Amino acid sequence: MSDVPFPAIAAAIKTTLEAQGFTRLIGAEVVAVEPGVVVMALDRREEVLQQNGLFHGGAIAYLVDNTTTAAAATVLQRGERSVLTAEYKVNFLAPSRGDRLTCRAEIVKPGRMLTVVEAKVTCRTGGEDKLVAVGLATIAHVDRPKGS
Amino acid sequence: MSDVPFPAIAAAIKTTLEAQGFTRLIGAEVVAVEPGVVVMALDRREEVLQQNGLFHGGAIAYLVDNTTTAAAATVLQRGERSVLTAEYKVNFLAPSRGDRLTCRAEIVKPGRMLTVVEAKVTCRTGGEDKLVAVGLATIAHVDRPKGS
Amino acid sequence: MSDVPFPAIAAAIKTTLEAQGFTRLIGAEVVAVEPGVVVMALDRREEVLQQNGLFHGGAIAYLVDNTTTAAAATVLQRGERSVLTAEYKVNFLAPSRGDRLTCRAEIVKPGRMLTVVEAKVTCRTGGEDKLVAVGLATIAHVDRPKGS
Amino acid sequence: MSDVPFPAIAAAIKTTLEAQGFTRLIGAEVVAVEPGVVVMALDRREEVLQQNGLFHGGAIAYLVDNTTTAAAATVLQRGERSVLTAEYKVNFLAPSRGDRLTCRAEIVKPGRMLTVVEAKVTCRTGGEDKLVAVGLATIAHVDRPKGS
């Protein structure tokens, strides 16, 4: 992608994420795509909560999954390669009782084979953003199949 | 819960999981609840996939989140305590191209304060169950607020 | 420990770490103990390397283990409680070819039951500190046995 | 390594591990090397303990680090590739008070680019082996530099 201007790359990443069936089901939105950084958000509604009225841990993990993988995609060096999530860890820090989750993923270390990305998830509660989860992900760079 | 027979505990766990807004949105089902083990499954449909037609990593993480936490809940010793997900890690092993995801969580080590649970996620492809992800979770035992 | 001035707490943590049999064997030193932060360092010598002349991953994990646990100990509220490492994850980012490893652990979220701590490990190479690993740890607060 | 008989591969792995400066310092031994499996052990002595007389968490992490990486090395397909630890997680399950730690790492999923390995660490206490830690590791397959 070395000859593609970054705004076009960012637009392609945003379009890809928002077109995922799972993203449309959950109703998450892409807030920002910058070199090395992707931010997504999810508003509170009954369908993304667990039994105690908190955002479901799975919804938080979904945001960590998508933003960390997409953050790695922002720094792909060549058009013929793609990224895949190898693994991630999520630590839940506080109950997410608020109105809106925001997950910001930022590359810690880009690599040719593996890129390591961290994520911070905040929940807006009474006008304030409270840190509710952190994630640490390993994203693999893979060759795209010929002709795809 | 020491005086409650296990089938009643299992039924309560199944009901709680299936009543979650997020579980109803995703359409997952509880397949089994046994002492130390919880199994959930999710059938393939467009709404739970990512852009390449695979089950979304976030859907896999949701299953790991719910089953590991519920597996820890099966061994709670007393009615006044509850469980919370402290953290988990998920490793993605193979693309989940099949028809149905099944996640089986089993306690590795129960504890008074922390219970450690592992999860194995398989995807049924052409009649065969293929291992597509593994998880390792730390679940915290917390006192339920008085009067709740 | 609420009535104990912080310098006394810091000195006790430093003494405890440096008196560990394993710390003396490895030859690591405590560089700083501040509220929520612990820094340790390890100089290069043959005995802490692996087969290619890099610092051994196990030496890096040792630093992450000790600094994250000790960072949580800096914020203990009362004398009757202690801390134990529940789990951690380490990501290796680059080969640690340099002269000296430094690991800085800092609390992300203190808690009554669990404290989450992150660690950054740098390796001084040619006068420059290069980030070689990151860690994310969950530390449990436990009651000290009566009379101990 | 496809033309090299497995006993020769196993012997090379054992020799490499036991020749590491850090392994000699710690005094660990390689107990078994089989296809997909590596077992190492460490006997109790003051130099590998922490302040309460338990095996140090860093010694456990060292075993997880070495055995998981070496387990991935047992299945390398070709002589020109090597393995590197990308990341691992360790969960501590019980205090390791016994005489001897044994860590058994076994491949969960081999891959061309990444191999996922799990580890179980037991501590022999009063003639019985008690599970004290579990690990989950991602090992990267890397091309060896030309001419090395």
XYZ file of N, CA, C and O in Angstrom, chain B residues 13-147:
540
model
N -28.102 -20.897 35.998
C -27.002 -20.377 35.182
C -27.421 -20.290 33.717
O -27.205 -19.283 33.043
N -28.059 -21.329 33.230
C -28.523 -21.344 31.834
C -29.515 -20.204 31.577
O -29.402 -19.474 30.584
N -30.449 -20.029 32.492
C -31.454 -18.973 32.338
C -30.796 -17.598 32.344
O -31.126 -16.728 31.525
N -29.843 -17.398 33.270
C -29.163 -16.102 33.356
C -28.415 -15.793 32.063
O -28.512 -14.689 31.516
N -27.661 -16.773 31.567
C -26.887 -16.545 30.338
C -27.804 -16.240 29.156
O -27.565 -15.296 28.399
N -28.856 -17.048 29.012
C -29.704 -16.886 27.824
C -30.574 -15.632 27.894
O -31.087 -15.177 26.871
N -30.724 -15.074 29.100
C -31.518 -13.843 29.242
C -30.691 -12.582 29.013
O -31.243 -11.490 28.912
N -29.377 -12.702 28.926
C -28.538 -11.515 28.676
C -28.937 -10.876 27.347
O -29.084 -11.574 26.337
N -29.042 -9.545 27.337
C -29.350 -8.861 26.083
C -28.372 -9.236 24.986
O -28.764 -9.487 23.838
N -27.083 -9.294 25.333
C -26.051 -9.554 24.321
C -26.156 -10.984 23.783
O -25.953 -11.228 22.592
N -26.492 -11.933 24.654
C -26.637 -13.320 24.203
C -27.826 -13.458 23.252
O -27.744 -14.153 22.233
N -28.920 -12.761 23.574
C -30.080 -12.824 22.684
C -29.765 -12.168 21.339
O -30.146 -12.659 20.279
N -29.018 -11.061 21.386
C -28.639 -10.384 20.136
C -27.812 -11.314 19.253
O -28.056 -11.447 18.045
N -26.825 -11.957 19.872
C -25.903 -12.813 19.117
C -26.567 -14.128 18.723
O -26.269 -14.704 17.681
N -27.499 -14.591 19.562
C -28.201 -15.835 19.232
C -27.482 -17.091 19.674
O -27.651 -18.165 19.085
N -26.665 -16.976 20.730
C -25.942 -18.146 21.238
C -26.842 -18.954 22.163
O -27.798 -18.445 22.734
N -26.513 -20.234 22.308
C -27.307 -21.089 23.193
C -26.408 -21.821 24.190
O -25.237 -22.072 23.919
N -26.991 -22.133 25.339
C -26.264 -22.893 26.357
C -26.514 -24.377 26.102
O -27.646 -24.837 26.131
N -25.444 -25.111 25.844
C -25.558 -26.522 25.466
C -25.467 -27.425 26.693
O -26.158 -28.431 26.791
N -24.607 -27.063 27.652
C -24.442 -27.904 28.838
C -23.912 -27.082 30.002
O -23.113 -26.158 29.814
N -24.405 -27.413 31.196
C -23.880 -26.843 32.444
C -23.683 -28.001 33.407
O -24.658 -28.653 33.817
N -22.427 -28.297 33.698
C -22.093 -29.376 34.630
C -21.162 -28.805 35.690
O -20.635 -27.706 35.511
N -20.910 -29.519 36.777
C -19.998 -28.966 37.787
C -18.618 -28.712 37.167
O -17.968 -29.638 36.693
N -18.222 -27.454 37.090
C -16.918 -27.097 36.554
C -16.850 -26.934 35.053
O -15.793 -26.587 34.516
N -17.969 -27.157 34.377
C -17.967 -27.114 32.900
C -19.201 -26.366 32.373
O -20.315 -26.606 32.843
N -18.977 -25.485 31.400
C -20.106 -24.891 30.675
C -19.790 -24.909 29.186
O -18.663 -24.617 28.778
N -20.781 -25.286 28.389
C -20.634 -25.345 26.934
C -21.693 -24.446 26.293
O -22.873 -24.529 26.640
N -21.252 -23.577 25.389
C -22.190 -22.765 24.615
C -21.886 -22.936 23.124
O -20.783 -23.310 22.746
N -22.886 -22.640 22.301
C -22.703 -22.795 20.854
C -23.366 -21.641 20.108
O -24.257 -20.964 20.635
N -22.903 -21.434 18.901
C -23.395 -20.336 18.064
C -23.411 -20.796 16.611
O -22.381 -21.232 16.084
N -24.571 -20.715 15.998
C -24.680 -21.138 14.590
C -24.268 -20.014 13.651
O -24.458 -18.826 13.949
N -23.747 -20.406 12.526
C -23.308 -19.460 11.513
C -24.497 -18.704 10.922
O -25.508 -19.295 10.552
N -24.373 -17.411 10.900
C -25.241 -16.573 10.089
C -24.485 -15.287 9.821
O -23.557 -14.944 10.559
N -24.831 -14.614 8.785
C -24.159 -13.400 8.330
C -23.835 -12.436 9.481
O -22.760 -11.829 9.530
N -24.745 -12.324 10.441
C -24.613 -11.309 11.497
C -23.503 -11.596 12.505
O -23.242 -10.759 13.376
N -22.900 -12.771 12.476
C -21.825 -13.046 13.445
C -20.479 -13.248 12.746
O -19.528 -13.758 13.347
N -20.392 -12.827 11.498
C -19.168 -13.036 10.718
C -18.372 -11.735 10.566
O -18.881 -10.646 10.813
N -17.121 -11.912 10.115
C -16.326 -10.739 9.737
C -16.282 -10.631 8.209
O -17.030 -11.346 7.524
N -15.379 -9.811 7.696
C -15.441 -9.476 6.263
C -15.084 -10.605 5.306
O -15.439 -10.546 4.131
N -14.402 -11.642 5.810
C -14.040 -12.742 4.918
C -14.923 -13.971 5.082
O -14.568 -15.065 4.649
N -16.049 -13.818 5.754
C -16.973 -14.939 5.884
C -16.625 -15.907 6.997
O -17.203 -16.994 7.094
N -15.676 -15.529 7.859
C -15.353 -16.354 9.027
C -16.160 -15.846 10.230
O -16.557 -14.679 10.266
N -16.348 -16.715 11.219
C -16.909 -16.223 12.480
C -16.004 -15.099 12.988
O -14.766 -15.208 12.925
N -16.597 -14.025 13.484
C -15.821 -12.888 13.994
C -15.068 -13.288 15.265
O -15.626 -13.982 16.119
N -13.816 -12.844 15.390
C -13.044 -13.091 16.611
C -13.775 -12.609 17.855
O -13.667 -13.213 18.929
N -14.539 -11.549 17.723
C -15.299 -11.023 18.864
C -16.400 -11.976 19.298
O -16.744 -12.038 20.489
N -16.952 -12.738 18.355
C -17.975 -13.734 18.706
C -17.328 -14.890 19.464
O -17.905 -15.431 20.418
N -16.127 -15.242 19.031
C -15.378 -16.288 19.743
C -15.027 -15.815 21.153
O -15.207 -16.545 22.135
N -14.560 -14.567 21.270
C -14.218 -14.027 22.590
C -15.453 -13.951 23.490
O -15.377 -14.217 24.695
N -16.601 -13.597 22.912
C -17.853 -13.573 23.685
C -18.127 -14.947 24.288
O -18.509 -15.061 25.464
N -17.956 -16.007 23.482
C -18.204 -17.365 23.992
C -17.214 -17.717 25.110
O -17.591 -18.312 26.125
N -15.945 -17.356 24.908
C -14.933 -17.621 25.938
C -15.288 -16.864 27.219
O -15.229 -17.414 28.328
N -15.675 -15.614 27.078
C -16.036 -14.764 28.222
C -17.177 -15.404 29.018
O -17.075 -15.635 30.230
N -18.255 -15.710 28.337
C -19.447 -16.211 29.027
C -19.252 -17.613 29.608
O -19.644 -17.884 30.743
N -18.645 -18.502 28.852
C -18.523 -19.884 29.344
C -17.526 -19.996 30.494
O -17.756 -20.754 31.429
N -16.421 -19.248 30.426
C -15.442 -19.372 31.512
C -16.008 -18.792 32.812
O -15.817 -19.361 33.890
N -16.707 -17.673 32.711
C -17.287 -17.071 33.911
C -18.362 -17.988 34.497
O -18.420 -18.216 35.711
N -19.193 -18.541 33.634
C -20.272 -19.417 34.104
C -19.711 -20.722 34.675
O -20.253 -21.262 35.650
N -18.615 -21.228 34.094
C -18.000 -22.452 34.647
C -17.563 -22.216 36.088
O -17.760 -23.069 36.960
N -16.986 -21.021 36.351
C -16.597 -20.696 37.728
C -17.827 -20.599 38.626
O -17.787 -20.979 39.800
N -18.934 -20.108 38.083
C -20.160 -19.972 38.881
C -20.718 -21.330 39.285
O -21.436 -21.437 40.290
N -20.412 -22.376 38.557
C -20.952 -23.702 38.913
C -20.394 -24.236 40.227
O -20.964 -25.170 40.791
N -19.280 -23.678 40.669
C -18.674 -24.209 41.897
C -18.699 -23.222 43.063
O -17.981 -23.395 44.047
N -19.526 -22.189 42.951
C -19.643 -21.260 44.078
C -20.096 -22.018 45.308
O -21.005 -22.841 45.246
N -19.459 -21.737 46.431
C -19.753 -22.494 47.647
C -20.953 -21.987 48.430
O -21.601 -22.692 49.135
N -21.219 -20.698 48.321
C -22.270 -20.137 49.158
C -23.088 -19.124 48.364
O -22.571 -18.451 47.498
N -24.339 -19.012 48.723
C -25.264 -18.143 47.997
C -24.886 -16.681 47.999
O -25.269 -15.933 47.099
N -24.086 -16.250 48.963
C -23.808 -14.813 49.075
C -22.661 -14.326 48.203
O -22.287 -13.179 48.281
N -22.095 -15.190 47.388
C -20.971 -14.764 46.566
C -21.300 -14.865 45.083
O -22.121 -15.666 44.672
N -20.639 -14.036 44.295
C -20.867 -14.035 42.866
C -19.515 -14.099 42.158
O -18.471 -14.121 42.797
N -19.513 -14.159 40.831
C -18.248 -14.206 40.080
C -18.180 -13.069 39.072
O -19.193 -12.600 38.580
N -16.971 -12.629 38.799
C -16.701 -11.575 37.822
C -15.476 -11.975 37.004
O -14.508 -12.485 37.564
N -15.506 -11.693 35.731
C -14.344 -11.959 34.886
C -13.239 -10.964 35.214
O -13.429 -9.756 35.064
N -12.083 -11.463 35.645
C -10.953 -10.559 35.880
C -10.190 -10.321 34.580
O -9.869 -9.187 34.231
N -9.900 -11.402 33.865
C -9.156 -11.265 32.603
C -9.190 -12.587 31.860
O -9.415 -13.639 32.450
N -8.961 -12.518 30.568
C -8.723 -13.733 29.796
C -7.859 -13.425 28.591
O -7.691 -12.282 28.200
N -7.306 -14.505 28.052
C -6.487 -14.480 26.847
C -7.124 -15.456 25.883
O -7.575 -16.529 26.288
N -7.151 -15.083 24.623
C -7.642 -15.980 23.579
C -6.575 -16.110 22.508
O -6.024 -15.100 22.060
N -6.246 -17.332 22.118
C -5.376 -17.598 20.968
C -6.219 -18.153 19.833
O -6.923 -19.149 20.024
N -6.091 -17.538 18.670
C -6.824 -18.001 17.495
C -5.919 -18.945 16.712
O -4.786 -18.597 16.385
N -6.406 -20.148 16.450
C -5.556 -21.214 15.907
C -5.774 -21.481 14.427
O -4.866 -21.910 13.729
N -6.993 -21.281 13.968
C -7.323 -21.609 12.578
C -8.554 -20.801 12.196
O -9.352 -20.436 13.064
N -8.729 -20.536 10.910
C -9.914 -19.786 10.476
C -11.188 -20.581 10.768
O -11.233 -21.788 10.533
N -12.200 -19.917 11.284
C -13.447 -20.628 11.633
C -14.452 -20.459 10.503
O -15.293 -19.579 10.532
N -14.329 -21.352 9.534
C -15.129 -21.281 8.315
C -16.425 -22.069 8.390
O -17.202 -22.046 7.434
N -16.629 -22.821 9.450
C -17.714 -23.807 9.446
C -19.082 -23.273 9.788
O -19.367 -22.074 9.693
N -19.953 -24.209 10.226
C -21.373 -23.933 10.422
C -21.744 -23.571 11.848
O -22.761 -22.942 12.088
N -20.930 -24.054 12.791
C -21.337 -23.904 14.186
C -20.105 -23.878 15.083
O -19.251 -24.752 14.987
N -20.042 -22.850 15.918
C -18.981 -22.737 16.918
C -19.460 -23.372 18.210
O -20.591 -23.124 18.641
N -18.579 -24.129 18.856
C -18.891 -24.648 20.191
C -17.730 -24.312 21.111
O -16.576 -24.564 20.774
N -18.042 -23.740 22.252
C -17.000 -23.374 23.217
C -17.237 -24.144 24.511
O -18.307 -24.044 25.108
N -16.239 -24.892 24.924
C -16.328 -25.685 26.158
C -15.327 -25.130 27.156
O -14.116 -25.156 26.910
N -15.825 -24.630 28.260
C -14.963 -24.089 29.317
C -14.932 -25.076 30.469
O -15.969 -25.621 30.864
N -13.734 -25.299 30.997
C -13.587 -26.249 32.110
C -12.618 -25.667 33.129
O -11.546 -25.150 32.778
N -12.981 -25.789 34.384
C -12.135 -25.257 35.448
C -10.808 -26.018 35.527
O -10.796 -27.252 35.534
N -9.712 -25.277 35.559
C -8.388 -25.859 35.762
C -8.103 -25.944 37.261
O -7.542 -26.909 37.753
N -8.497 -24.876 37.985
C -8.223 -24.811 39.415
C -9.275 -23.917 40.060
O -9.302 -22.706 39.806
N -10.135 -24.491 40.883
C -11.095 -23.664 41.610
C -10.400 -23.010 42.803
O -9.395 -23.534 43.293
N -10.891 -21.869 43.228
C -10.284 -21.196 44.370
C -11.339 -20.438 45.156
O -12.463 -20.271 44.681
N -10.963 -19.976 46.351
C -11.913 -19.183 47.131
C -11.997 -17.768 46.584
O -13.019 -17.106 46.640
N -10.873 -17.307 46.062
C -10.806 -15.920 45.598
C -10.769 -15.827 44.082
O -11.368 -14.953 43.486
N -9.996 -16.744 43.470
C -9.829 -16.754 42.018
C -9.980 -18.176 41.498
O -9.428 -19.112 42.088
N -10.709 -18.335 40.424
C -10.818 -19.634 39.757
C -10.252 -19.484 38.352
O -10.551 -18.519 37.657
N -9.393 -20.429 37.957
C -8.780 -20.384 36.627
C -9.480 -21.409 35.735
O -9.705 -22.550 36.135
N -9.856 -20.952 34.548
C -10.686 -21.758 33.646
C -10.059 -21.743 32.255
O -9.602 -20.706 31.797
N -10.049 -22.892 31.594
C -9.595 -22.882 30.203
C -10.769 -23.151 29.284
O -11.769 -23.747 29.685
N -10.648 -22.697 28.040
C -11.735 -22.866 27.068
C -11.164 -23.393 25.764
O -10.053 -23.024 25.371
N -11.911 -24.258 25.138
C -11.546 -24.748 23.804
C -12.725 -24.466 22.875
O -13.863 -24.819 23.186
N -12.429 -23.833 21.744
C -13.483 -23.478 20.796
C -13.278 -24.295 19.529
O -12.198 -24.270 18.934
N -14.316 -25.016 19.138
C -14.244 -25.793 17.902
C -15.255 -25.249 16.904
O -16.253 -24.616 17.273
N -15.000 -25.497 15.628
C -15.917 -25.080 14.575
C -16.231 -26.305 13.734
O -15.324 -26.984 13.246
N -17.516 -26.597 13.586
C -17.933 -27.780 12.824
C -17.881 -27.483 11.331
O -18.593 -26.598 10.849
N -17.011 -28.175 10.643
C -16.798 -27.920 9.223
C -16.888 -29.255 8.507
O -16.073 -30.143 8.764
N -17.884 -29.396 7.635
C -18.043 -30.659 6.913
C -18.203 -31.836 7.859
O -17.617 -32.901 7.644
N -18.976 -31.644 8.920
C -19.256 -32.741 9.840
C -18.170 -33.017 10.866
O -18.319 -33.869 11.732
N -17.070 -32.242 10.772
C -15.967 -32.471 11.692
C -15.768 -31.247 12.593
O -15.905 -30.124 12.129
N -15.407 -31.497 13.852
C -15.145 -30.381 14.767
C -13.663 -30.073 14.777
O -12.844 -30.898 15.179
N -13.315 -28.857 14.360
C -11.917 -28.436 14.270
C -11.637 -27.413 15.369
O -12.417 -26.481 15.572
N -10.509 -27.595 16.058
C -10.148 -26.647 17.118
C -9.736 -25.315 16.475
O -8.806 -25.275 15.675
N -10.432 -24.232 16.815
C -10.122 -22.934 16.196
C -9.590 -21.892 17.180
O -9.002 -20.886 16.764
N -9.799 -22.109 18.472
C -9.290 -21.136 19.451
C -9.187 -21.787 20.820
O -9.910 -22.739 21.122
N -8.264 -21.273 21.629
C -8.186 -21.686 23.039
C -8.122 -20.424 23.899
O -7.618 -19.385 23.463
N -8.663 -20.535 25.100
C -8.674 -19.394 26.013
C -8.222 -19.817 27.397
O -8.276 -21.000 27.746
N -7.767 -18.839 28.169
C -7.355 -19.087 29.555
C -7.811 -17.870 30.357
O -7.423 -16.739 30.045
N -8.661 -18.122 31.364
C -9.341 -17.019 32.051
C -9.141 -17.064 33.558
O -9.020 -18.139 34.145
N -9.125 -15.885 34.173
C -9.083 -15.745 35.625
C -10.403 -15.118 36.071
O -10.740 -14.016 35.637
N -11.135 -15.848 36.905
C -12.451 -15.378 37.336
C -12.382 -15.077 38.840
O -11.911 -15.904 39.614
N -12.850 -13.891 39.215
C -12.795 -13.474 40.624
C -14.101 -13.802 41.332
O -15.188 -13.631 40.773
N -13.977 -14.270 42.573
C -15.145 -14.504 43.420
C -15.355 -13.251 44.253
O -14.436 -12.812 44.942
N -16.531 -12.690 44.190
C -16.777 -11.437 44.914
C -17.981 -11.588 45.826
O -18.889 -12.367 45.563
N -17.949 -10.838 46.920
C -19.098 -10.842 47.812
C -20.236 -10.089 47.156
O -20.032 -9.027 46.576
N -21.400 -10.668 47.225
C -22.565 -9.981 46.698
C -22.945 -8.886 47.686
O -22.883 -9.100 48.893
N -23.334 -7.711 47.188
C -23.736 -6.654 48.120
C -24.856 -7.148 49.036
O -25.760 -7.849 48.593
N -24.774 -6.785 50.310
C -25.824 -7.142 51.276
C -27.212 -6.749 50.757
O -27.389 -5.657 50.223
N -28.159 -7.648 50.978
C -29.541 -7.316 50.660
C -29.910 -7.505 49.194
O -31.064 -7.346 48.819
